[in-house]
Structure formats: structure tokens, C-alpha cells
Amino acid sequence: TPLLVTGAPGTTPPPALATLIPLAMSARPDLRAADLGLEAAGERAGLVRAELWQISALADVNGVTGDADQVGPGVTLELPLFDQRRGALARAGAEVQRAALRRAALRCSIVVELQQAWHSEAAARAELTDIQDSLVPASEREIAAAERLVASGEEGEETLLSARQRGLEVRSSAAAATARLRQARAALTHGVGRRLES
């Protein structure tokens, strides 16, 4: 039987890293969540500023006009009047800054994750290619030579069995390299946040 591992991952290498990073920045759901968190923090900060002066309508309770349904303009203020909610403003500003830093840290970690996954995928692909291009054909030639020697009577069956054992070891190495390549491609796909085009 041939020693080539069937069902190996595609032979097409992934796109360049410079192409994958912008894709990840637009496709990663965790980065989108960080963007939404930053927007929400900014909106909360704006609401805190807007709450400093709340314009409202106050009912005419002094009864000057005699009209019970009269409504006039007014201002509601929180006491103390001169505090101007500095604590709430500072907290809202800190939340915006924290959300912005969290987003920046996530962008950096995505780039690092993509770089590691891309290099791991390239290394696993090179290892599998080396096994399939050099070790597998050499093992097949060794088995064929051992079969000829055993058929001619020059060598015993143990020579053929040893050659077949080494062939199985090569097949096992190819299967392990295939598994590493699949894991690396899965990590790269996860890092991008979407399926990679072939």
C-alpha cells in the first residue's frame, strides 16, 4: 500500500500575513465587541455631561394665574449645586479610557496570535512536505529493494519486515505532521475569525 497519508490538508498555503491582519481586524467578533464597548462608554460619558443641566417642566404650584393646568419651564439641579458631578465625570472618562486601552491591547494580541499561528502553519506545512517528498519515497524504495532481495533469496524475511516497520514509522510521522498542520490551520482560521479562502 502507498505510504502517502490520505486526507491531508490542502496544499495551498495561506495568504500572506499582511493580508490576514486586516481581515482579522474586520472579522474578529471579540474586537467588534471591544469597539461596541468603547462606543457605549463614550455614550455614557456624554450622558453624564448632559445630566448636569436637566431642563424640565414644572407645574405652576403657586397658583398665581389660577389655572391648575399651567406648566412652565424650570431647571432641576442636584445638590450640592457647585459640585457639578465631577466624580461622575471622572468615572465616565476613566471608563472610556479603560475601554480604549482594552481595545488597543486586544488589537495587539490579535496581531501576535496571527503571527504565531501563521509561522506554526508554515513550519508544519514544510515538515509535512519534507516527509512526503523525501522520507516516503525513500521508504517505498527501501521496501521495494527488500522485496527483491527476499525474492532472490539473498536476504531473509527479517530484512523485509524491518523495511516495512520503518515504512510504518514514516507513515506515523506523516500522520503526526498532518495533525500538526491541521491544528495550525485551525489556529490560523480562529485568529482571523473567518474561513480562509484557498
C-alpha positions as a Python dict, from the first residue, in 0.01 Angstrom:
ca = {
    (1, 'T'): (0, 0, 0),
    (2, 'P'): (123, 355, -65),
    (3, 'L'): (266, 539, 231),
    (4, 'L'): (111, 877, 140),
    (5, 'V'): (-129, 997, 405),
    (6, 'T'): (-475, 1042, 259),
    (7, 'G'): (-699, 1326, 363),
    (8, 'A'): (-410, 1564, 420),
    (9, 'P'): (-488, 1934, 443),
    (10, 'G'): (-490, 2138, 125),
    (11, 'T'): (-158, 2207, -36),
    (12, 'T'): (-238, 2574, -86),
    (13, 'P'): (-53, 2787, 170),
    (14, 'P'): (-247, 3058, 350),
    (15, 'P'): (-245, 3418, 227),
    (16, 'A'): (34, 3648, 335),
    (17, 'L'): (32, 3773, 692),
    (18, 'A'): (-9, 4132, 571),
    (19, 'T'): (-335, 4024, 407),
    (20, 'L'): (-466, 3831, 707),
    (21, 'I'): (-422, 4106, 967),
    (22, 'P'): (-675, 4348, 809),
    (23, 'L'): (-916, 4057, 762),
    (24, 'A'): (-888, 3973, 1131),
    (25, 'M'): (-942, 4335, 1233),
    (26, 'S'): (-1270, 4339, 1042),
    (27, 'A'): (-1390, 3985, 1118),
    (28, 'R'): (-1299, 3912, 1481),
    (29, 'P'): (-1613, 3924, 1698),
    (30, 'D'): (-1417, 3998, 2016),
    (31, 'L'): (-1268, 4309, 1855),
    (32, 'R'): (-1614, 4416, 1740),
    (33, 'A'): (-1735, 4371, 2099),
    (34, 'A'): (-1447, 4590, 2220),
    (35, 'D'): (-1545, 4855, 1964),
    (36, 'L'): (-1904, 4846, 2089),
    (37, 'G'): (-1782, 4868, 2447),
    (38, 'L'): (-1580, 5177, 2363),
    (39, 'E'): (-1878, 5336, 2188),
    (40, 'A'): (-2103, 5257, 2485),
    (41, 'A'): (-1853, 5408, 2729),
    (42, 'G'): (-1836, 5721, 2516),
    (43, 'E'): (-2214, 5748, 2509),
    (44, 'R'): (-2231, 5704, 2887),
    (45, 'A'): (-1975, 5981, 2929),
    (46, 'G'): (-2186, 6205, 2708),
    (47, 'L'): (-2496, 6125, 2910),
    (48, 'V'): (-2320, 6215, 3233),
    (49, 'R'): (-2230, 6553, 3088),
    (50, 'A'): (-2585, 6603, 2964),
    (51, 'E'): (-2726, 6526, 3307),
    (52, 'L'): (-2550, 6827, 3458),
    (53, 'W'): (-2834, 7052, 3348),
    (54, 'Q'): (-3169, 6889, 3310),
    (55, 'I'): (-3433, 7112, 3158),
    (56, 'S'): (-3779, 7013, 3265),
    (57, 'A'): (-4129, 7147, 3301),
    (58, 'L'): (-4254, 7238, 3646),
    (59, 'A'): (-4617, 7271, 3733),
    (60, 'D'): (-4734, 7611, 3850),
    (61, 'V'): (-4789, 7535, 4214),
    (62, 'N'): (-4801, 7891, 4341),
    (63, 'G'): (-5148, 7943, 4193),
    (64, 'V'): (-5075, 8297, 4069),
    (65, 'T'): (-5265, 8252, 3746),
    (66, 'G'): (-5539, 8044, 3895),
    (67, 'D'): (-5504, 7787, 3617),
    (68, 'A'): (-5442, 7448, 3771),
    (69, 'D'): (-5308, 7303, 3445),
    (70, 'Q'): (-5046, 7568, 3377),
    (71, 'V'): (-4698, 7435, 3308),
    (72, 'G'): (-4386, 7648, 3291),
    (73, 'P'): (-4016, 7597, 3227),
    (74, 'G'): (-3780, 7513, 3506),
    (75, 'V'): (-3444, 7365, 3590),
    (76, 'T'): (-3378, 7070, 3819),
    (77, 'L'): (-3038, 7064, 3984),
    (78, 'E'): (-2876, 6807, 4206),
    (79, 'L'): (-2730, 6926, 4534),
    (80, 'P'): (-2465, 7028, 4607),
    (81, 'L'): (-2509, 7283, 4333),
    (82, 'F'): (-2140, 7363, 4281),
    (83, 'D'): (-2016, 7003, 4271),
    (84, 'Q'): (-2115, 6966, 3902),
    (85, 'R'): (-2085, 6587, 3926),
    (86, 'R'): (-1707, 6586, 3899),
    (87, 'G'): (-1691, 6235, 4038),
    (88, 'A'): (-1934, 6101, 3779),
    (89, 'L'): (-1748, 6282, 3501),
    (90, 'A'): (-1414, 6145, 3617),
    (91, 'R'): (-1554, 5794, 3637),
    (92, 'A'): (-1709, 5819, 3290),
    (93, 'G'): (-1379, 5946, 3149),
    (94, 'A'): (-1192, 5660, 3317),
    (95, 'E'): (-1435, 5407, 3169),
    (96, 'V'): (-1377, 5549, 2822),
    (97, 'Q'): (-1000, 5532, 2871),
    (98, 'R'): (-1019, 5177, 3003),
    (99, 'A'): (-1234, 5066, 2708),
    (100, 'A'): (-990, 5229, 2464),
    (101, 'L'): (-691, 5058, 2628),
    (102, 'R'): (-871, 4723, 2632),
    (103, 'R'): (-942, 4762, 2259),
    (104, 'A'): (-578, 4853, 2185),
    (105, 'A'): (-449, 4557, 2387),
    (106, 'L'): (-686, 4324, 2204),
    (107, 'R'): (-567, 4451, 1866),
    (108, 'C'): (-205, 4384, 1968),
    (109, 'S'): (-286, 4035, 2095),
    (110, 'I'): (-468, 3954, 1769),
    (111, 'V'): (-160, 4052, 1567),
    (112, 'V'): (67, 3840, 1790),
    (113, 'E'): (-173, 3545, 1776),
    (114, 'L'): (-189, 3567, 1397),
    (115, 'Q'): (189, 3585, 1363),
    (116, 'Q'): (239, 3279, 1582),
    (117, 'A'): (-33, 3080, 1404),
    (118, 'W'): (94, 3177, 1059),
    (119, 'H'): (453, 3073, 1138),
    (120, 'S'): (335, 2750, 1303),
    (121, 'E'): (128, 2668, 995),
    (122, 'A'): (424, 2737, 766),
    (123, 'A'): (654, 2518, 977),
    (124, 'A'): (402, 2232, 991),
    (125, 'R'): (344, 2256, 615),
    (126, 'A'): (720, 2247, 547),
    (127, 'E'): (762, 1944, 775),
    (128, 'L'): (481, 1752, 604),
    (129, 'T'): (612, 1841, 259),
    (130, 'D'): (959, 1720, 356),
    (131, 'I'): (821, 1389, 483),
    (132, 'Q'): (606, 1333, 176),
    (133, 'D'): (871, 1440, -75),
    (134, 'S'): (1177, 1269, 73),
    (135, 'L'): (1107, 1018, 350),
    (136, 'V'): (805, 849, 194),
    (137, 'P'): (968, 783, -146),
    (138, 'A'): (1288, 665, 25),
    (139, 'S'): (1086, 426, 240),
    (140, 'E'): (899, 293, -62),
    (141, 'R'): (1231, 233, -244),
    (142, 'E'): (1371, 56, 63),
    (143, 'I'): (1068, -175, 83),
    (144, 'A'): (1084, -249, -289),
    (145, 'A'): (1457, -330, -264),
    (146, 'A'): (1397, -553, 37),
    (147, 'E'): (1123, -737, -151),
    (148, 'R'): (1359, -800, -443),
    (149, 'L'): (1635, -926, -212),
    (150, 'V'): (1397, -1159, -30),
    (151, 'A'): (1252, -1286, -359),
    (152, 'S'): (1600, -1359, -494),
    (153, 'G'): (1697, -1537, -173),
    (154, 'E'): (1981, -1301, -88),
    (155, 'E'): (1817, -1182, 233),
    (156, 'G'): (1576, -1328, 483),
    (157, 'E'): (1223, -1216, 572),
    (158, 'E'): (1352, -1010, 864),
    (159, 'T'): (1501, -761, 616),
    (160, 'L'): (1161, -705, 457),
    (161, 'L'): (993, -685, 796),
    (162, 'S'): (1245, -423, 913),
    (163, 'A'): (1190, -218, 597),
    (164, 'R'): (813, -236, 642),
    (165, 'Q'): (847, -135, 1008),
    (166, 'R'): (1046, 171, 909),
    (167, 'G'): (781, 244, 646),
    (168, 'L'): (512, 236, 914),
    (169, 'E'): (719, 474, 1125),
    (170, 'V'): (740, 712, 830),
    (171, 'R'): (363, 684, 784),
    (172, 'S'): (315, 758, 1153),
    (173, 'S'): (541, 1063, 1124),
    (174, 'A'): (342, 1183, 823),
    (175, 'A'): (15, 1140, 1014),
    (176, 'A'): (153, 1335, 1311),
    (177, 'A'): (274, 1612, 1080),
    (178, 'T'): (-67, 1622, 915),
    (179, 'A'): (-232, 1657, 1255),
    (180, 'R'): (3, 1942, 1345),
    (181, 'L'): (-74, 2113, 1015),
    (182, 'R'): (-448, 2082, 1075),
    (183, 'Q'): (-410, 2225, 1426),
    (184, 'A'): (-201, 2513, 1295),
    (185, 'R'): (-452, 2588, 1018),
    (186, 'A'): (-736, 2578, 1271),
    (187, 'A'): (-549, 2820, 1497),
    (188, 'L'): (-486, 3048, 1200),
    (189, 'T'): (-853, 3036, 1100),
    (190, 'H'): (-953, 3116, 1458),
    (191, 'G'): (-704, 3402, 1466),
    (192, 'V'): (-852, 3553, 1152),
    (193, 'G'): (-1208, 3499, 1271),
    (194, 'R'): (-1336, 3357, 942),
    (195, 'R'): (-1266, 3080, 693),
    (196, 'L'): (-954, 3128, 485),
    (197, 'E'): (-1004, 3139, 114),
    (198, 'S'): (-799, 2892, -86),
}
